[in-house]
Amino acid sequence: MTSSKVRYRDIHGQMFKAARSAHSPNTHAQCVLSDITVPPCRLKFSKDSMQASTERHAHQEPLLQRLLTACFAEVDHSTLQLLRERLEWVDVAGGETLIRQGAPGDALYLSVSGRLRAYRRDEQGVQRVVREFARGQIFGEMSLLTGEPRAADVVAIRESVLVRLSKQSFEELNARNPLVFATVTQQLIRRLFGKPVSPLLERPVTLGLLPISDEVDMAAFCERLAAPLASRGRVRTVDARAMQAALQPHGASLDHEGPDLTRAVSLVLDEIEASADFVLLVGDDRPSAWTQRCTRHCDELLLVANAAHAPELHATEQHFLLNRPPHTGVAEVLVLLHGPRRAPVAQVGRWLQRRPIADHVHVRLQGEQDFERLARLQSRTAVGLVFSGGGARGFAHLGVLKALEERGIKIDCVGGTSMGAVMAALVAADQPVARVTDLARRAFALNPTSDINPLPVISLIRGRRLQRVLKDAMQELLGAHADIEELWKSYFCIATNYTRAREERLRTGPLLEALLASIAIPGALAPVVRDGDLLCDGGTLNNFPVDVIRAQRGVGVVIGVDLGSSKVRSIEFGQMPGWWQLALDKLRPRSRRRYRLPSLTAYLMNVTNLYSQSRREESRAGVDLYFNPAMSRVGMLAWHRFESIAQQGYDHAQEVLAQAPPELLNRLGAR
């Protein structure tokens, strides 16, 4: 790796690692700017980078009115008008700090355009991303209501326009109409007690699109992305030629740099944002002033590349992304385009190693399904699916998958723990459910846990048979020993890091190694060595990782399949019997046994999941569509019951889907 590549990652790596942790519909994707005008009087501005005023350009007033109506829907018209009169406009330049952690809370803000990011410093002075604020978001209200100091820095990651309501004006409005206070309080409560969200959950409005390899047809790519986005809102596509056409009648040109041109272009783009739900800013295929503007004016940056090409840094990246000022780097998403032949194994990993991306998405040019998935991710309406662990009970996941497929529900991101991680990998390979079910049926026909260790030094089961089952299945499904990042859909699995006593979220690296680590039940299967640490079954700490899928970039709806049981079995005797009493009791028919206790194997396996079980209710609260098939009478090692377990999952899923709210099914795209 060259020094420039190392520097690129060092500058932005920490930021993007942290980041990983009212819109009207329209049916047209507009690609021209003939209706955009730039009056000459708008070409001069104050030199101050951040200023407050009560005046604003005509196109921003209707947008602000729509945002206020959406945020304060229950407030009467007269009070809303008074609120509008008390608001001050604020312009913030990219990289500028609007709020500082520890400062007094003297105002709340509503974002009208642009994007801001909140950073919080811990006691050690380490700064991490808390969340981002997009158009229509209120922030700063907590300090205003509680009187406590600001809890985080808020920095504009690009040019942003906001309105500010001072504390004095807020108190006066509250005295006139307590609904203002109630509305702001509700917003705060939703943020504190609502479903956990990703720091990057807020939907971006303006997307920068940059080609970073040869043989990328950006015009065709934008057209195919705009089509599914148009079903979610108004789309405007802006390239250098369209911008030039908008500026030409007023004597401005992209070829003549200067502060007047910068402000003119910003105003045009700001006006476009005010009338659109999605703006696609298309950069040139080479470094240019327009391309640089695209990198500075977007909420999120899509780096579009031909996956089969050499993954070197493009000239555009070297010129405009290496040395950006602190806090001005928006999230970068790598979009890898695939032709009829898939890129070589490990090629994807090389693309990722050279740039500090927040996420990557595979797009196959044959068909439209991957463009639709990309549109769902960018509009923050993607469907995430999470599977819990449970040994052989995991076959029920396949039954649920079949029911989801029959209803036309598309899965965009998937993850799981232990056996749930295995089944999630089958989903991430993006094959029909019938094929993955047949593959699993054949793979697990041979009892994968029957090779008992003759000398159980660290595990009761040798695990070689299970390793062969997983290796052969992944080889047949993917055609190679792939890494996680090569799966068609976004995937993760959970393991427990025994060495460091923490949860390990595996998103990259060899897929087989990750699966073996996630499924390595302590005492039953040997742990896996990875980067000098011992990894074992993820069910020890997070058997149902809803929090992880909920934090995935782009996920708006979460489906969860939980194989845990809520049934509590009471013990009907006063003290534990001796070993000889238990042995005699085992000789009795099952219906006449006195001591109903778990077997030694079940006891050892289940006790490792007790912490995860204590988190079940918390996890369930983060799920939009919840499946919990009854598995209490199914053993974790009942590999011979494949058909009946899968059928149980299918029957349960049919019942849940039949009772699901129509609104939720509509969000899932169900038929």
mmCIF file of N, CA and C in Angstrom, residues 157-273:
data_model
loop_
_atom_site.group_PDB
_atom_site.id
_atom_site.type_symbol
_atom_site.label_atom_id
_atom_site.label_comp_id
_atom_site.label_asym_id
_atom_site.label_seq_id
_atom_site.Cartn_x
_atom_site.Cartn_y
_atom_site.Cartn_z
ATOM 1 N N ILE A 157 -21.182 19.036 8.284
ATOM 2 C CA ILE A 157 -20.264 18.279 7.436
ATOM 3 C C ILE A 157 -20.320 18.757 5.990
ATOM 4 N N ARG A 158 -21.242 19.669 5.706
ATOM 5 C CA ARG A 158 -21.245 20.412 4.446
ATOM 6 C C ARG A 158 -22.027 21.698 4.669
ATOM 7 N N GLU A 159 -22.087 22.564 3.669
ATOM 8 C CA GLU A 159 -22.849 23.797 3.807
ATOM 9 C C GLU A 159 -24.283 23.477 4.206
ATOM 10 N N SER A 160 -24.761 24.111 5.270
ATOM 11 C CA SER A 160 -26.082 23.796 5.812
ATOM 12 C C SER A 160 -26.841 25.071 6.143
ATOM 13 N N VAL A 161 -28.144 24.975 6.039
ATOM 14 C CA VAL A 161 -29.035 26.080 6.377
ATOM 15 C C VAL A 161 -29.989 25.595 7.458
ATOM 16 N N LEU A 162 -30.111 26.392 8.530
ATOM 17 C CA LEU A 162 -30.960 26.025 9.652
ATOM 18 C C LEU A 162 -31.786 27.227 10.080
ATOM 19 N N VAL A 163 -32.751 26.972 10.964
ATOM 20 C CA VAL A 163 -33.418 28.051 11.679
ATOM 21 C C VAL A 163 -33.218 27.812 13.172
ATOM 22 N N ARG A 164 -33.135 28.923 13.898
ATOM 23 C CA ARG A 164 -32.805 28.887 15.321
ATOM 24 C C ARG A 164 -33.936 29.511 16.127
ATOM 25 N N LEU A 165 -34.323 28.841 17.219
ATOM 26 C CA LEU A 165 -35.311 29.377 18.150
ATOM 27 C C LEU A 165 -34.630 29.566 19.492
ATOM 28 N N SER A 166 -34.500 30.803 19.926
ATOM 29 C CA SER A 166 -33.804 31.087 21.181
ATOM 30 C C SER A 166 -34.615 30.613 22.378
ATOM 31 N N LYS A 167 -33.942 30.513 23.511
ATOM 32 C CA LYS A 167 -34.603 30.072 24.731
ATOM 33 C C LYS A 167 -35.690 31.042 25.153
ATOM 34 N N GLN A 168 -35.429 32.328 25.023
ATOM 35 C CA GLN A 168 -36.419 33.339 25.399
ATOM 36 C C GLN A 168 -37.666 33.231 24.526
ATOM 37 N N SER A 169 -37.475 33.066 23.218
ATOM 38 C CA SER A 169 -38.618 32.941 22.317
ATOM 39 C C SER A 169 -39.388 31.662 22.588
ATOM 40 N N PHE A 170 -38.664 30.598 22.917
ATOM 41 C CA PHE A 170 -39.319 29.330 23.218
ATOM 42 C C PHE A 170 -40.210 29.465 24.447
ATOM 43 N N GLU A 171 -39.721 30.123 25.478
ATOM 44 C CA GLU A 171 -40.502 30.284 26.703
ATOM 45 C C GLU A 171 -41.740 31.158 26.457
ATOM 46 N N GLU A 172 -41.600 32.174 25.621
ATOM 47 C CA GLU A 172 -42.742 33.029 25.308
ATOM 48 C C GLU A 172 -43.801 32.250 24.530
ATOM 49 N N LEU A 173 -43.358 31.425 23.593
ATOM 50 C CA LEU A 173 -44.299 30.616 22.819
ATOM 51 C C LEU A 173 -44.997 29.593 23.701
ATOM 52 N N ASN A 174 -44.251 29.007 24.614
ATOM 53 C CA ASN A 174 -44.838 28.013 25.507
ATOM 54 C C ASN A 174 -45.901 28.638 26.398
ATOM 55 N N ALA A 175 -45.673 29.874 26.833
ATOM 56 C CA ALA A 175 -46.664 30.564 27.658
ATOM 57 C C ALA A 175 -47.948 30.805 26.879
ATOM 58 N N ARG A 176 -47.817 31.005 25.581
ATOM 59 C CA ARG A 176 -48.991 31.253 24.744
ATOM 60 C C ARG A 176 -49.701 29.958 24.385
ATOM 61 N N ASN A 177 -48.937 28.911 24.074
ATOM 62 C CA ASN A 177 -49.533 27.636 23.672
ATOM 63 C C ASN A 177 -48.645 26.498 24.153
ATOM 64 N N PRO A 178 -49.050 25.800 25.228
ATOM 65 C CA PRO A 178 -48.240 24.703 25.771
ATOM 66 C C PRO A 178 -48.006 23.567 24.778
ATOM 67 N N LEU A 179 -48.762 23.517 23.657
ATOM 68 C CA LEU A 179 -48.548 22.462 22.673
ATOM 69 C C LEU A 179 -47.155 22.543 22.057
ATOM 70 N N VAL A 180 -46.590 23.742 22.000
ATOM 71 C CA VAL A 180 -45.228 23.869 21.487
ATOM 72 C C VAL A 180 -44.270 23.096 22.382
ATOM 73 N N PHE A 181 -44.407 23.301 23.693
ATOM 74 C CA PHE A 181 -43.566 22.581 24.652
ATOM 75 C C PHE A 181 -43.809 21.076 24.551
ATOM 76 N N ALA A 182 -45.083 20.693 24.444
ATOM 77 C CA ALA A 182 -45.422 19.264 24.370
ATOM 78 C C ALA A 182 -44.823 18.622 23.124
ATOM 79 N N THR A 183 -44.852 19.329 22.002
ATOM 80 C CA THR A 183 -44.313 18.780 20.762
ATOM 81 C C THR A 183 -42.812 18.564 20.857
ATOM 82 N N VAL A 184 -42.107 19.541 21.384
ATOM 83 C CA VAL A 184 -40.660 19.413 21.536
ATOM 84 C C VAL A 184 -40.322 18.302 22.526
ATOM 85 N N THR A 185 -41.106 18.196 23.597
ATOM 86 C CA THR A 185 -40.882 17.143 24.584
ATOM 87 C C THR A 185 -41.095 15.763 23.975
ATOM 88 N N GLN A 186 -42.118 15.627 23.150
ATOM 89 C CA GLN A 186 -42.372 14.348 22.485
ATOM 90 C C GLN A 186 -41.209 13.949 21.595
ATOM 91 N N GLN A 187 -40.638 14.932 20.914
ATOM 92 C CA GLN A 187 -39.484 14.645 20.062
ATOM 93 C C GLN A 187 -38.339 14.104 20.901
ATOM 94 N N LEU A 188 -38.112 14.710 22.052
ATOM 95 C CA LEU A 188 -37.049 14.270 22.937
ATOM 96 C C LEU A 188 -37.320 12.866 23.459
ATOM 97 N N ILE A 189 -38.551 12.599 23.855
ATOM 98 C CA ILE A 189 -38.906 11.270 24.378
ATOM 99 C C ILE A 189 -38.710 10.202 23.313
ATOM 100 N N ARG A 190 -39.130 10.506 22.074
ATOM 101 C CA ARG A 190 -38.943 9.530 20.991
ATOM 102 C C ARG A 190 -37.468 9.217 20.796
ATOM 103 N N ARG A 191 -36.646 10.223 20.921
ATOM 104 C CA ARG A 191 -35.212 10.006 20.724
ATOM 105 C C ARG A 191 -34.614 9.182 21.859
ATOM 106 N N LEU A 192 -35.083 9.411 23.087
ATOM 107 C CA LEU A 192 -34.521 8.722 24.241
ATOM 108 C C LEU A 192 -35.037 7.296 24.392
ATOM 109 N N PHE A 193 -36.328 7.097 24.121
ATOM 110 C CA PHE A 193 -36.946 5.808 24.420
ATOM 111 C C PHE A 193 -37.454 5.072 23.187
ATOM 112 N N GLY A 194 -37.247 5.634 22.023
ATOM 113 C CA GLY A 194 -37.663 4.946 20.807
ATOM 114 C C GLY A 194 -36.724 3.808 20.480
ATOM 115 N N LYS A 195 -36.970 3.166 19.333
ATOM 116 C CA LYS A 195 -36.111 2.078 18.889
ATOM 117 C C LYS A 195 -34.719 2.627 18.610
ATOM 118 N N PRO A 196 -33.690 1.858 18.980
ATOM 119 C CA PRO A 196 -32.329 2.347 18.744
ATOM 120 C C PRO A 196 -32.091 2.592 17.267
ATOM 121 N N VAL A 197 -31.343 3.652 16.960
ATOM 122 C CA VAL A 197 -31.099 3.997 15.569
ATOM 123 C C VAL A 197 -29.595 4.066 15.307
ATOM 124 N N SER A 198 -29.249 3.895 14.052
ATOM 125 C CA SER A 198 -27.869 4.050 13.629
ATOM 126 C C SER A 198 -27.513 5.527 13.603
ATOM 127 N N PRO A 199 -26.232 5.854 13.856
ATOM 128 C CA PRO A 199 -25.828 7.255 13.726
ATOM 129 C C PRO A 199 -26.080 7.811 12.331
ATOM 130 N N LEU A 200 -26.144 6.953 11.332
ATOM 131 C CA LEU A 200 -26.340 7.400 9.960
ATOM 132 C C LEU A 200 -27.715 7.020 9.436
ATOM 133 N N LEU A 201 -28.679 6.840 10.318
ATOM 134 C CA LEU A 201 -29.999 6.415 9.875
ATOM 135 C C LEU A 201 -30.709 7.509 9.096
ATOM 136 N N GLU A 202 -30.507 8.760 9.480
ATOM 137 C CA GLU A 202 -31.254 9.838 8.852
ATOM 138 C C GLU A 202 -31.000 9.856 7.347
ATOM 139 N N ARG A 203 -32.072 9.927 6.593
ATOM 140 C CA ARG A 203 -31.989 9.779 5.150
ATOM 141 C C ARG A 203 -31.249 10.936 4.497
ATOM 142 N N PRO A 204 -30.261 10.642 3.656
ATOM 143 C CA PRO A 204 -29.589 11.715 2.929
ATOM 144 C C PRO A 204 -30.487 12.255 1.828
ATOM 145 N N VAL A 205 -30.399 13.556 1.578
ATOM 146 C CA VAL A 205 -31.154 14.178 0.497
ATOM 147 C C VAL A 205 -30.296 14.261 -0.758
ATOM 148 N N THR A 206 -29.078 14.745 -0.602
ATOM 149 C CA THR A 206 -28.196 14.932 -1.746
ATOM 150 C C THR A 206 -27.112 13.858 -1.748
ATOM 151 N N LEU A 207 -27.054 13.095 -2.827
ATOM 152 C CA LEU A 207 -26.085 12.013 -2.982
ATOM 153 C C LEU A 207 -25.059 12.417 -4.034
ATOM 154 N N GLY A 208 -23.799 12.390 -3.664
ATOM 155 C CA GLY A 208 -22.741 12.593 -4.638
ATOM 156 C C GLY A 208 -22.378 11.267 -5.279
ATOM 157 N N LEU A 209 -22.235 11.236 -6.588
ATOM 158 C CA LEU A 209 -21.898 10.015 -7.316
ATOM 159 C C LEU A 209 -20.621 10.254 -8.103
ATOM 160 N N LEU A 210 -19.565 9.515 -7.759
ATOM 161 C CA LEU A 210 -18.277 9.689 -8.419
ATOM 162 C C LEU A 210 -17.818 8.385 -9.047
ATOM 163 N N PRO A 211 -17.483 8.375 -10.330
ATOM 164 C CA PRO A 211 -16.858 7.187 -10.915
ATOM 165 C C PRO A 211 -15.400 7.129 -10.486
ATOM 166 N N ILE A 212 -14.950 5.973 -9.991
ATOM 167 C CA ILE A 212 -13.562 5.862 -9.534
ATOM 168 C C ILE A 212 -12.826 4.735 -10.248
ATOM 169 N N SER A 213 -13.338 4.320 -11.394
ATOM 170 C CA SER A 213 -12.629 3.365 -12.240
ATOM 171 C C SER A 213 -13.078 3.572 -13.675
ATOM 172 N N ASP A 214 -12.375 2.972 -14.588
ATOM 173 C CA ASP A 214 -12.743 3.074 -15.995
ATOM 174 C C ASP A 214 -13.965 2.211 -16.290
ATOM 175 N N GLU A 215 -14.571 2.474 -17.447
ATOM 176 C CA GLU A 215 -15.694 1.693 -17.952
ATOM 177 C C GLU A 215 -16.895 1.713 -17.006
ATOM 178 N N VAL A 216 -17.182 2.884 -16.480
ATOM 179 C CA VAL A 216 -18.383 3.079 -15.681
ATOM 180 C C VAL A 216 -19.279 4.060 -16.421
ATOM 181 N N ASP A 217 -20.426 3.596 -16.869
ATOM 182 C CA ASP A 217 -21.389 4.443 -17.574
ATOM 183 C C ASP A 217 -22.261 5.141 -16.530
ATOM 184 N N MET A 218 -21.842 6.343 -16.123
ATOM 185 C CA MET A 218 -22.532 7.030 -15.044
ATOM 186 C C MET A 218 -23.929 7.473 -15.441
ATOM 187 N N ALA A 219 -24.124 7.840 -16.702
ATOM 188 C CA ALA A 219 -25.462 8.253 -17.141
ATOM 189 C C ALA A 219 -26.452 7.111 -16.983
ATOM 190 N N ALA A 220 -26.049 5.918 -17.426
ATOM 191 C CA ALA A 220 -26.927 4.753 -17.306
ATOM 192 C C ALA A 220 -27.122 4.366 -15.846
ATOM 193 N N PHE A 221 -26.044 4.447 -15.049
ATOM 194 C CA PHE A 221 -26.141 4.101 -13.630
ATOM 195 C C PHE A 221 -27.132 5.019 -12.924
ATOM 196 N N CYS A 222 -27.024 6.323 -13.156
ATOM 197 C CA CYS A 222 -27.916 7.277 -12.498
ATOM 198 C C CYS A 222 -29.362 7.061 -12.917
ATOM 199 N N GLU A 223 -29.573 6.778 -14.180
ATOM 200 C CA GLU A 223 -30.930 6.550 -14.659
ATOM 201 C C GLU A 223 -31.548 5.328 -13.989
ATOM 202 N N ARG A 224 -30.758 4.266 -13.837
ATOM 203 C CA ARG A 224 -31.287 3.043 -13.234
ATOM 204 C C ARG A 224 -31.477 3.185 -11.728
ATOM 205 N N LEU A 225 -30.672 4.027 -11.076
ATOM 206 C CA LEU A 225 -30.864 4.283 -9.647
ATOM 207 C C LEU A 225 -32.028 5.233 -9.422
ATOM 208 N N ALA A 226 -32.182 6.223 -10.288
ATOM 209 C CA ALA A 226 -33.250 7.211 -10.123
ATOM 210 C C ALA A 226 -34.624 6.576 -10.242
ATOM 211 N N ALA A 227 -34.751 5.543 -11.068
ATOM 212 C CA ALA A 227 -36.065 4.924 -11.295
ATOM 213 C C ALA A 227 -36.677 4.379 -10.007
ATOM 214 N N PRO A 228 -35.986 3.518 -9.222
ATOM 215 C CA PRO A 228 -36.598 3.061 -7.960
ATOM 216 C C PRO A 228 -36.668 4.143 -6.898
ATOM 217 N N LEU A 229 -35.741 5.117 -6.916
ATOM 218 C CA LEU A 229 -35.830 6.213 -5.958
ATOM 219 C C LEU A 229 -37.078 7.053 -6.197
ATOM 220 N N ALA A 230 -37.496 7.160 -7.471
ATOM 221 C CA ALA A 230 -38.643 8.005 -7.813
ATOM 222 C C ALA A 230 -39.936 7.508 -7.193
ATOM 223 N N SER A 231 -40.009 6.219 -6.852
ATOM 224 C CA SER A 231 -41.199 5.707 -6.182
ATOM 225 C C SER A 231 -41.238 6.123 -4.718
ATOM 226 N N ARG A 232 -40.146 6.726 -4.229
ATOM 227 C CA ARG A 232 -40.058 7.153 -2.837
ATOM 228 C C ARG A 232 -39.990 8.660 -2.684
ATOM 229 N N GLY A 233 -40.001 9.383 -3.789
ATOM 230 C CA GLY A 233 -39.953 10.837 -3.720
ATOM 231 C C GLY A 233 -39.486 11.442 -5.024
ATOM 232 N N ARG A 234 -39.396 12.754 -5.027
ATOM 233 C CA ARG A 234 -38.979 13.479 -6.223
ATOM 234 C C ARG A 234 -37.468 13.409 -6.378
ATOM 235 N N VAL A 235 -37.014 13.074 -7.566
ATOM 236 C CA VAL A 235 -35.589 12.889 -7.832
ATOM 237 C C VAL A 235 -35.116 13.917 -8.848
ATOM 238 N N ARG A 236 -33.989 14.552 -8.553
ATOM 239 C CA ARG A 236 -33.361 15.470 -9.506
ATOM 240 C C ARG A 236 -31.934 15.000 -9.735
ATOM 241 N N THR A 237 -31.531 14.899 -10.985
ATOM 242 C CA THR A 237 -30.177 14.510 -11.346
ATOM 243 C C THR A 237 -29.448 15.713 -11.922
ATOM 244 N N VAL A 238 -28.275 16.020 -11.358
ATOM 245 C CA VAL A 238 -27.524 17.216 -11.742
ATOM 246 C C VAL A 238 -26.089 16.822 -12.079
ATOM 247 N N ASP A 239 -25.676 17.060 -13.334
ATOM 248 C CA ASP A 239 -24.279 16.884 -13.700
ATOM 249 C C ASP A 239 -23.711 18.230 -14.122
ATOM 250 N N ALA A 240 -22.466 18.254 -14.560
ATOM 251 C CA ALA A 240 -21.811 19.514 -14.895
ATOM 252 C C ALA A 240 -22.521 20.224 -16.039
ATOM 253 N N ARG A 241 -22.978 19.465 -17.035
ATOM 254 C CA ARG A 241 -23.639 20.084 -18.174
ATOM 255 C C ARG A 241 -24.954 20.734 -17.756
ATOM 256 N N ALA A 242 -25.722 20.065 -16.887
ATOM 257 C CA ALA A 242 -26.986 20.634 -16.424
ATOM 258 C C ALA A 242 -26.754 21.888 -15.591
ATOM 259 N N MET A 243 -25.718 21.860 -14.750
ATOM 260 C CA MET A 243 -25.420 23.041 -13.945
ATOM 261 C C MET A 243 -24.970 24.199 -14.820
ATOM 262 N N GLN A 244 -24.160 23.902 -15.824
ATOM 263 C CA GLN A 244 -23.712 24.952 -16.730
ATOM 264 C C GLN A 244 -24.890 25.608 -17.435
ATOM 265 N N ALA A 245 -25.860 24.800 -17.844
ATOM 266 C CA ALA A 245 -27.045 25.333 -18.527
ATOM 267 C C ALA A 245 -27.842 26.242 -17.606
ATOM 268 N N ALA A 246 -27.888 25.926 -16.315
ATOM 269 C CA ALA A 246 -28.637 26.748 -15.368
ATOM 270 C C ALA A 246 -27.944 28.073 -15.104
ATOM 271 N N LEU A 247 -26.609 28.092 -15.184
ATOM 272 C CA LEU A 247 -25.860 29.307 -14.879
ATOM 273 C C LEU A 247 -25.679 30.221 -16.089
ATOM 274 N N GLN A 248 -25.703 29.658 -17.278
ATOM 275 C CA GLN A 248 -25.355 30.408 -18.484
ATOM 276 C C GLN A 248 -26.209 31.649 -18.729
ATOM 277 N N PRO A 249 -27.541 31.594 -18.550
ATOM 278 C CA PRO A 249 -28.347 32.807 -18.807
ATOM 279 C C PRO A 249 -27.962 33.993 -17.950
ATOM 280 N N HIS A 250 -27.235 33.762 -16.886
ATOM 281 C CA HIS A 250 -26.889 34.836 -15.954
ATOM 282 C C HIS A 250 -25.407 35.194 -16.031
ATOM 283 N N GLY A 251 -24.756 34.735 -17.099
ATOM 284 C CA GLY A 251 -23.374 35.119 -17.318
ATOM 285 C C GLY A 251 -22.372 34.401 -16.450
ATOM 286 N N ALA A 252 -22.779 33.374 -15.746
ATOM 287 C CA ALA A 252 -21.854 32.610 -14.907
ATOM 288 C C ALA A 252 -21.419 31.351 -15.641
ATOM 289 N N SER A 253 -20.250 30.860 -15.322
ATOM 290 C CA SER A 253 -19.726 29.666 -15.978
ATOM 291 C C SER A 253 -18.916 28.851 -14.982
ATOM 292 N N LEU A 254 -19.008 27.532 -15.089
ATOM 293 C CA LEU A 254 -18.237 26.655 -14.212
ATOM 294 C C LEU A 254 -16.745 26.749 -14.483
ATOM 295 N N ASP A 255 -16.381 27.332 -15.626
ATOM 296 C CA ASP A 255 -14.966 27.435 -15.979
ATOM 297 C C ASP A 255 -14.278 28.609 -15.303
ATOM 298 N N HIS A 256 -15.045 29.502 -14.703
ATOM 299 C CA HIS A 256 -14.460 30.691 -14.071
ATOM 300 C C HIS A 256 -14.693 30.630 -12.566
ATOM 301 N N GLU A 257 -13.648 30.254 -11.850
ATOM 302 C CA GLU A 257 -13.760 30.095 -10.409
ATOM 303 C C GLU A 257 -13.788 31.453 -9.713
ATOM 304 N N GLY A 258 -14.330 31.460 -8.525
ATOM 305 C CA GLY A 258 -14.381 32.671 -7.724
ATOM 306 C C GLY A 258 -15.497 32.588 -6.714
ATOM 307 N N PRO A 259 -15.503 33.493 -5.737
ATOM 308 C CA PRO A 259 -16.523 33.440 -4.680
ATOM 309 C C PRO A 259 -17.935 33.638 -5.204
ATOM 310 N N ASP A 260 -18.114 34.472 -6.235
ATOM 311 C CA ASP A 260 -19.456 34.683 -6.775
ATOM 312 C C ASP A 260 -20.004 33.407 -7.391
ATOM 313 N N LEU A 261 -19.145 32.695 -8.133
ATOM 314 C CA LEU A 261 -19.582 31.440 -8.746
ATOM 315 C C LEU A 261 -19.902 30.410 -7.674
ATOM 316 N N THR A 262 -19.082 30.351 -6.656
ATOM 317 C CA THR A 262 -19.319 29.392 -5.575
ATOM 318 C C THR A 262 -20.681 29.619 -4.947
ATOM 319 N N ARG A 263 -21.021 30.875 -4.679
ATOM 320 C CA ARG A 263 -22.314 31.181 -4.087
ATOM 321 C C ARG A 263 -23.454 30.921 -5.062
ATOM 322 N N ALA A 264 -23.216 31.205 -6.350
ATOM 323 C CA ALA A 264 -24.253 30.966 -7.351
ATOM 324 C C ALA A 264 -24.582 29.483 -7.445
ATOM 325 N N VAL A 265 -23.546 28.657 -7.513
ATOM 326 C CA VAL A 265 -23.765 27.211 -7.592
ATOM 327 C C VAL A 265 -24.448 26.708 -6.325
ATOM 328 N N SER A 266 -24.025 27.217 -5.173
ATOM 329 C CA SER A 266 -24.638 26.787 -3.912
ATOM 330 C C SER A 266 -26.114 27.141 -3.867
ATOM 331 N N LEU A 267 -26.457 28.308 -4.375
ATOM 332 C CA LEU A 267 -27.862 28.714 -4.383
ATOM 333 C C LEU A 267 -28.697 27.835 -5.310
ATOM 334 N N VAL A 268 -28.137 27.527 -6.486
ATOM 335 C CA VAL A 268 -28.855 26.654 -7.409
ATOM 336 C C VAL A 268 -29.101 25.294 -6.757
ATOM 337 N N LEU A 269 -28.065 24.733 -6.171
ATOM 338 C CA LEU A 269 -28.211 23.423 -5.540
ATOM 339 C C LEU A 269 -29.154 23.484 -4.352
ATOM 340 N N ASP A 270 -29.091 24.584 -3.610
ATOM 341 C CA ASP A 270 -29.988 24.741 -2.466
ATOM 342 C C ASP A 270 -31.440 24.812 -2.928
ATOM 343 N N GLU A 271 -31.669 25.503 -4.038
ATOM 344 C CA GLU A 271 -33.027 25.605 -4.574
ATOM 345 C C GLU A 271 -33.517 24.251 -5.072
ATOM 346 N N ILE A 272 -32.617 23.486 -5.678
ATOM 347 C CA ILE A 272 -32.993 22.141 -6.133
ATOM 348 C C ILE A 272 -33.370 21.270 -4.941
ATOM 349 N N GLU A 273 -32.560 21.318 -3.879
ATOM 350 C CA GLU A 273 -32.856 20.520 -2.679
ATOM 351 C C GLU A 273 -34.216 20.871 -2.099
#
